[in-house]
XYZ file of C-alpha atoms in Angstrom:
351
model
C 117.172 160.893 93.389
C 114.190 160.921 91.077
C 113.242 163.851 88.901
C 110.121 164.249 90.910
C 112.198 164.201 94.196
C 114.579 166.898 92.648
C 111.592 169.129 91.702
C 109.775 168.719 95.211
C 113.080 169.670 97.003
C 113.127 172.697 94.945
C 109.577 173.584 95.352
C 109.819 173.370 99.047
C 112.189 176.236 99.020
C 109.755 178.707 97.627
C 107.879 179.563 100.863
C 110.813 180.782 102.442
C 111.472 183.056 99.650
C 108.132 184.416 99.903
C 108.501 185.015 103.628
C 111.808 187.022 102.868
C 110.041 189.121 100.413
C 106.990 189.808 102.502
C 109.194 190.615 105.500
C 111.131 193.306 103.388
C 107.644 194.927 103.048
C 107.031 194.655 106.846
C 110.475 196.372 107.418
C 109.181 199.312 105.156
C 106.012 199.538 107.325
C 103.763 198.429 104.417
C 100.089 197.798 105.354
C 99.012 194.233 105.579
C 96.532 194.371 102.622
C 99.583 195.261 100.117
C 101.709 192.492 101.660
C 98.874 189.963 101.042
C 98.516 191.247 97.514
C 102.143 190.785 96.826
C 102.030 187.383 98.408
C 99.187 186.154 96.211
C 100.962 187.579 93.082
C 104.164 185.634 93.845
C 102.439 182.352 94.413
C 99.975 182.769 91.599
C 102.634 183.602 88.962
C 105.984 182.008 89.962
C 105.739 178.179 91.011
C 103.191 176.854 88.518
C 105.297 175.947 85.514
C 107.666 173.155 84.625
C 110.489 175.079 86.506
C 113.021 173.773 84.070
C 114.923 177.061 84.247
C 115.313 177.004 88.034
C 115.979 173.358 88.204
C 118.781 173.778 85.657
C 120.435 176.045 87.908
C 120.677 173.331 90.755
C 121.478 170.582 88.287
C 124.421 172.531 86.736
C 125.727 173.371 90.104
C 125.690 169.701 91.197
C 127.676 168.707 88.023
C 130.201 171.613 88.673
C 130.675 170.408 92.144
C 131.125 166.753 91.198
C 128.235 165.683 93.180
C 125.916 162.936 92.309
C 122.686 164.691 93.260
C 121.384 167.702 95.239
C 121.221 165.478 98.239
C 124.952 165.562 98.422
C 124.794 169.312 99.012
C 124.822 170.885 102.597
C 121.490 172.236 103.449
C 122.707 175.939 103.451
C 124.410 175.461 100.159
C 121.604 173.956 98.539
C 119.297 176.676 99.739
C 121.610 179.240 98.161
C 121.781 177.693 94.737
C 118.028 176.966 94.884
C 117.489 180.564 95.484
C 119.358 181.465 92.268
C 117.060 178.991 90.569
C 114.057 180.825 91.880
C 115.593 184.139 90.724
C 115.338 182.628 87.168
C 111.759 181.609 87.744
C 110.936 185.113 89.150
C 112.371 186.538 85.906
C 110.242 184.130 83.944
C 107.175 185.121 85.795
C 107.745 188.804 85.164
C 108.128 188.238 81.620
C 105.006 186.087 81.317
C 102.739 188.489 83.141
C 103.873 191.347 80.953
C 103.788 189.339 77.804
C 100.137 187.797 78.510
C 98.965 191.533 78.624
C 100.713 192.450 75.411
C 99.309 189.449 73.698
C 95.863 189.716 75.333
C 96.321 186.006 76.298
C 93.349 184.103 78.087
C 95.134 181.433 80.007
C 98.523 180.655 81.306
C 99.568 177.252 82.960
C 95.945 176.042 82.976
C 94.652 179.116 84.863
C 93.439 182.533 83.909
C 96.413 184.998 83.224
C 97.130 187.054 86.171
C 95.722 190.364 84.496
C 92.354 188.508 84.052
C 91.959 187.579 87.743
C 89.208 189.252 89.331
C 90.209 192.796 90.720
C 93.718 192.613 89.072
C 93.320 193.946 85.619
C 96.022 196.707 84.838
C 97.443 196.290 88.437
C 99.253 193.445 86.731
C 101.664 195.835 85.182
C 102.924 197.044 88.558
C 102.833 193.351 89.880
C 105.106 192.332 86.936
C 107.702 195.088 88.027
C 107.314 193.677 91.543
C 108.235 190.153 90.465
C 111.317 191.569 88.847
C 112.345 193.594 91.801
C 111.995 190.470 93.975
C 115.076 189.093 92.336
C 117.344 191.905 93.413
C 115.641 191.999 96.986
C 116.656 188.256 97.450
C 120.152 188.705 96.118
C 120.800 191.616 98.429
C 119.464 189.731 101.426
C 121.428 186.320 100.580
C 124.518 187.236 98.532
C 125.746 190.571 99.290
C 128.650 189.202 101.235
C 129.674 186.975 98.375
C 132.589 188.033 95.998
C 130.486 187.347 93.104
C 127.416 189.415 94.048
C 127.999 192.240 91.562
C 128.536 189.489 88.849
C 125.119 188.144 89.665
C 123.647 191.586 89.374
C 125.334 192.446 86.156
C 124.344 188.943 84.641
C 120.710 189.363 85.536
C 120.501 192.941 84.173
C 122.190 192.066 80.987
C 119.982 189.053 80.237
C 116.767 190.929 81.196
C 117.776 193.545 78.719
C 118.571 191.091 76.067
C 115.282 189.368 76.501
C 113.332 192.531 76.360
C 115.366 193.396 73.106
C 114.225 190.058 71.591
C 110.538 190.930 72.624
C 110.778 194.254 70.976
C 112.051 192.548 67.611
C 109.140 190.120 67.952
C 106.635 192.742 68.422
C 107.941 194.992 65.639
C 108.150 191.989 63.180
C 104.871 190.211 63.852
C 102.042 192.312 65.517
C 99.151 190.052 65.906
C 96.691 192.057 63.748
C 99.067 193.548 61.013
C 100.387 190.831 58.818
C 103.346 191.642 56.548
C 105.260 188.531 55.518
C 107.777 190.755 53.952
C 109.200 191.346 57.501
C 109.746 187.765 58.014
C 113.106 185.941 57.540
C 115.107 183.199 58.868
C 117.690 185.710 59.840
C 115.223 187.745 61.712
C 113.771 184.644 63.399
C 117.298 183.757 64.599
C 117.702 187.174 66.205
C 114.381 187.125 67.928
C 114.653 183.633 69.368
C 118.378 184.037 70.537
C 117.581 187.235 72.283
C 114.122 186.497 73.461
C 114.553 182.862 74.564
C 118.090 181.569 74.394
C 119.776 183.911 76.856
C 117.383 183.562 79.817
C 116.247 179.991 79.322
C 119.614 178.429 78.479
C 122.544 180.571 79.250
C 121.230 182.409 82.451
C 120.815 179.267 84.588
C 124.412 177.927 83.576
C 126.116 181.254 84.144
C 124.477 181.759 87.586
C 125.526 178.291 88.689
C 129.058 178.918 87.370
C 129.465 181.838 89.547
C 128.090 180.128 92.486
C 130.426 177.198 92.008
C 133.525 179.458 91.517
C 133.877 178.747 87.804
C 134.357 182.300 86.762
C 136.853 182.684 83.973
C 135.438 184.589 81.091
C 136.862 181.935 78.602
C 134.435 179.419 80.273
C 131.534 181.739 79.906
C 132.345 182.081 76.162
C 132.324 178.455 75.839
C 129.099 178.076 77.432
C 127.418 180.703 75.271
C 128.964 179.081 72.101
C 126.867 175.926 72.726
C 123.815 177.210 74.800
C 122.759 180.048 72.592
C 122.367 177.761 69.367
C 120.875 175.317 71.588
C 118.199 177.636 72.782
C 117.584 178.540 69.058
C 117.138 175.003 68.429
C 114.722 174.674 71.226
C 112.663 177.298 69.940
C 112.455 175.956 66.492
C 111.317 172.701 67.876
C 108.785 174.675 69.698
C 107.713 176.324 66.449
C 107.674 172.847 64.614
C 105.622 171.131 67.276
C 103.158 174.135 67.499
C 102.242 173.281 63.683
C 102.972 169.573 63.249
C 102.910 168.050 66.875
C 99.924 166.088 68.354
C 97.846 168.256 70.816
C 97.827 165.240 73.112
C 101.554 165.113 73.221
C 102.397 168.959 73.494
C 99.400 169.769 75.777
C 97.861 172.493 73.591
C 96.455 173.262 70.199
C 98.843 175.127 68.191
C 97.932 178.885 67.450
C 101.107 180.282 65.605
C 99.463 180.396 62.221
C 96.505 182.300 63.279
C 98.488 184.484 65.686
C 100.765 185.685 62.885
C 103.985 184.433 64.786
C 107.236 184.863 63.218
C 107.914 181.194 63.564
C 110.607 178.926 61.909
C 107.925 177.072 59.994
C 106.473 180.237 58.062
C 110.108 181.405 57.406
C 111.194 178.081 56.234
C 108.128 178.048 53.899
C 108.879 181.512 52.570
C 112.299 180.473 51.550
C 111.105 177.537 49.642
C 107.649 178.413 48.282
C 106.716 179.231 44.594
C 105.187 182.439 43.746
C 101.594 180.772 43.862
C 102.167 179.346 47.152
C 103.502 182.789 48.494
C 100.318 184.250 47.253
C 98.258 181.875 49.438
C 100.512 182.360 52.383
C 100.110 186.246 52.135
C 96.353 185.809 51.846
C 95.875 183.265 54.822
C 98.708 183.575 57.195
C 97.756 185.397 60.531
C 94.067 185.295 59.906
C 91.658 184.192 62.768
C 90.052 181.706 60.491
C 90.463 177.758 60.586
C 90.088 177.503 56.817
C 92.917 179.921 56.326
C 95.073 178.102 58.883
C 94.487 174.857 57.004
C 95.406 176.432 53.581
C 98.755 177.471 55.149
C 99.291 174.040 56.730
C 98.668 172.424 53.277
C 101.432 174.534 51.861
C 103.681 173.403 54.663
C 102.870 169.834 53.902
C 103.478 170.282 50.275
C 106.840 171.786 50.919
C 107.782 168.868 52.946
C 108.813 170.974 55.858
C 108.680 168.000 58.218
C 111.522 166.537 56.327
C 113.364 169.934 56.226
C 113.017 170.041 59.938
C 114.239 166.548 60.427
C 117.454 167.202 58.530
C 117.995 170.508 60.504
C 117.479 168.705 63.748
C 120.220 166.086 62.898
C 122.696 168.658 61.507
C 122.450 170.992 64.539
C 122.676 168.190 67.074
C 125.761 166.909 65.156
C 127.383 170.322 65.292
C 126.676 170.820 69.021
C 127.947 167.435 70.056
C 131.112 168.184 68.060
C 131.444 171.580 69.893
C 130.820 170.291 73.232
C 133.541 167.549 72.546
C 136.079 170.452 72.001
C 135.388 172.149 75.462
C 138.344 172.962 77.560
C 137.787 171.524 80.999
C 140.929 172.742 82.573
C 139.470 175.693 84.469
C 136.598 173.722 86.076
C 133.784 173.951 83.573
C 132.490 170.449 82.573
C 131.323 169.142 79.188
C 128.564 167.260 81.112
C 126.787 170.326 81.777
C 125.997 171.026 78.016
C 125.438 167.371 77.058
C 122.804 167.284 79.825
C 121.092 170.290 78.103
C 121.258 168.682 74.700
C 120.155 165.246 75.879
C 116.939 166.989 77.235
C 116.116 168.760 74.090
C 117.202 166.404 71.374
C 114.239 164.938 69.505
C 111.705 165.988 72.149
C 108.090 165.762 71.314
C 106.312 168.042 73.811
């Protein structure tokens, strides 16, 4: 089964989830115009991305069940685990709709951000809430009879809170129009990315698949976290690095972290290594909406040879993670292959 086939099979499940959600509104007696609005929001905001998080639920489940591909799963079993994958994508959609409003972003996934669509505006706030609520509506409809139903609820609530804490730290540390590099540090960056990215992007898909597959010993969840959280941090550091040093034709965008005052790994690594003179230039130019200021910062980054610093970091973290994965105890049903597959997707990526 090719990657494209796997994605198509997953995407084909989405319309049935939309039907379940709109049916819930009909059962409440909600007028048709509100149902149509909700359906439009679901379709606009949820299935348009790479779907890596949702597909990771399916891929992890397949590995834990010792299958070769999703095709080996019975239809009902596949639909159940795909639904969990779509719950992660709904959570992602909820975060993105809200985040775009907070950041005043213009586009998302090649189209206008939802709040910028005609007639939407501030209604996007409530639409974001409804995207999150869809998760629990679907879980109740499809998993209430499962012994791990409460585990799913608690996991999703916990990870949502953790992600929102990460967003809080990010907003407090680096508001877009108030530049204060004294608030930045590599430790602060680590807290932000682990909570804002690693929990929901890496740990959540695996943990959902584990519950569904019957791998539910807390020691196995601890083993997963020990690898997936630092792996998620590594992934975000890659993103930060590529935003500055990646080629736009490879990463599909022009990097904006410098002008947007992002608390990225690049600026934090620079602050740790720079001279007082270089620090003065960064203080005067970082976070300014000016291409010349951006270029002055980039020159400092090149002078500090941050590309080499990053390459050393990448090799060191990959070696540590491979060593830790090799020590994983598989006696209770967890599989090292789950973690190797995540690392292999991330290691040395260029986009």
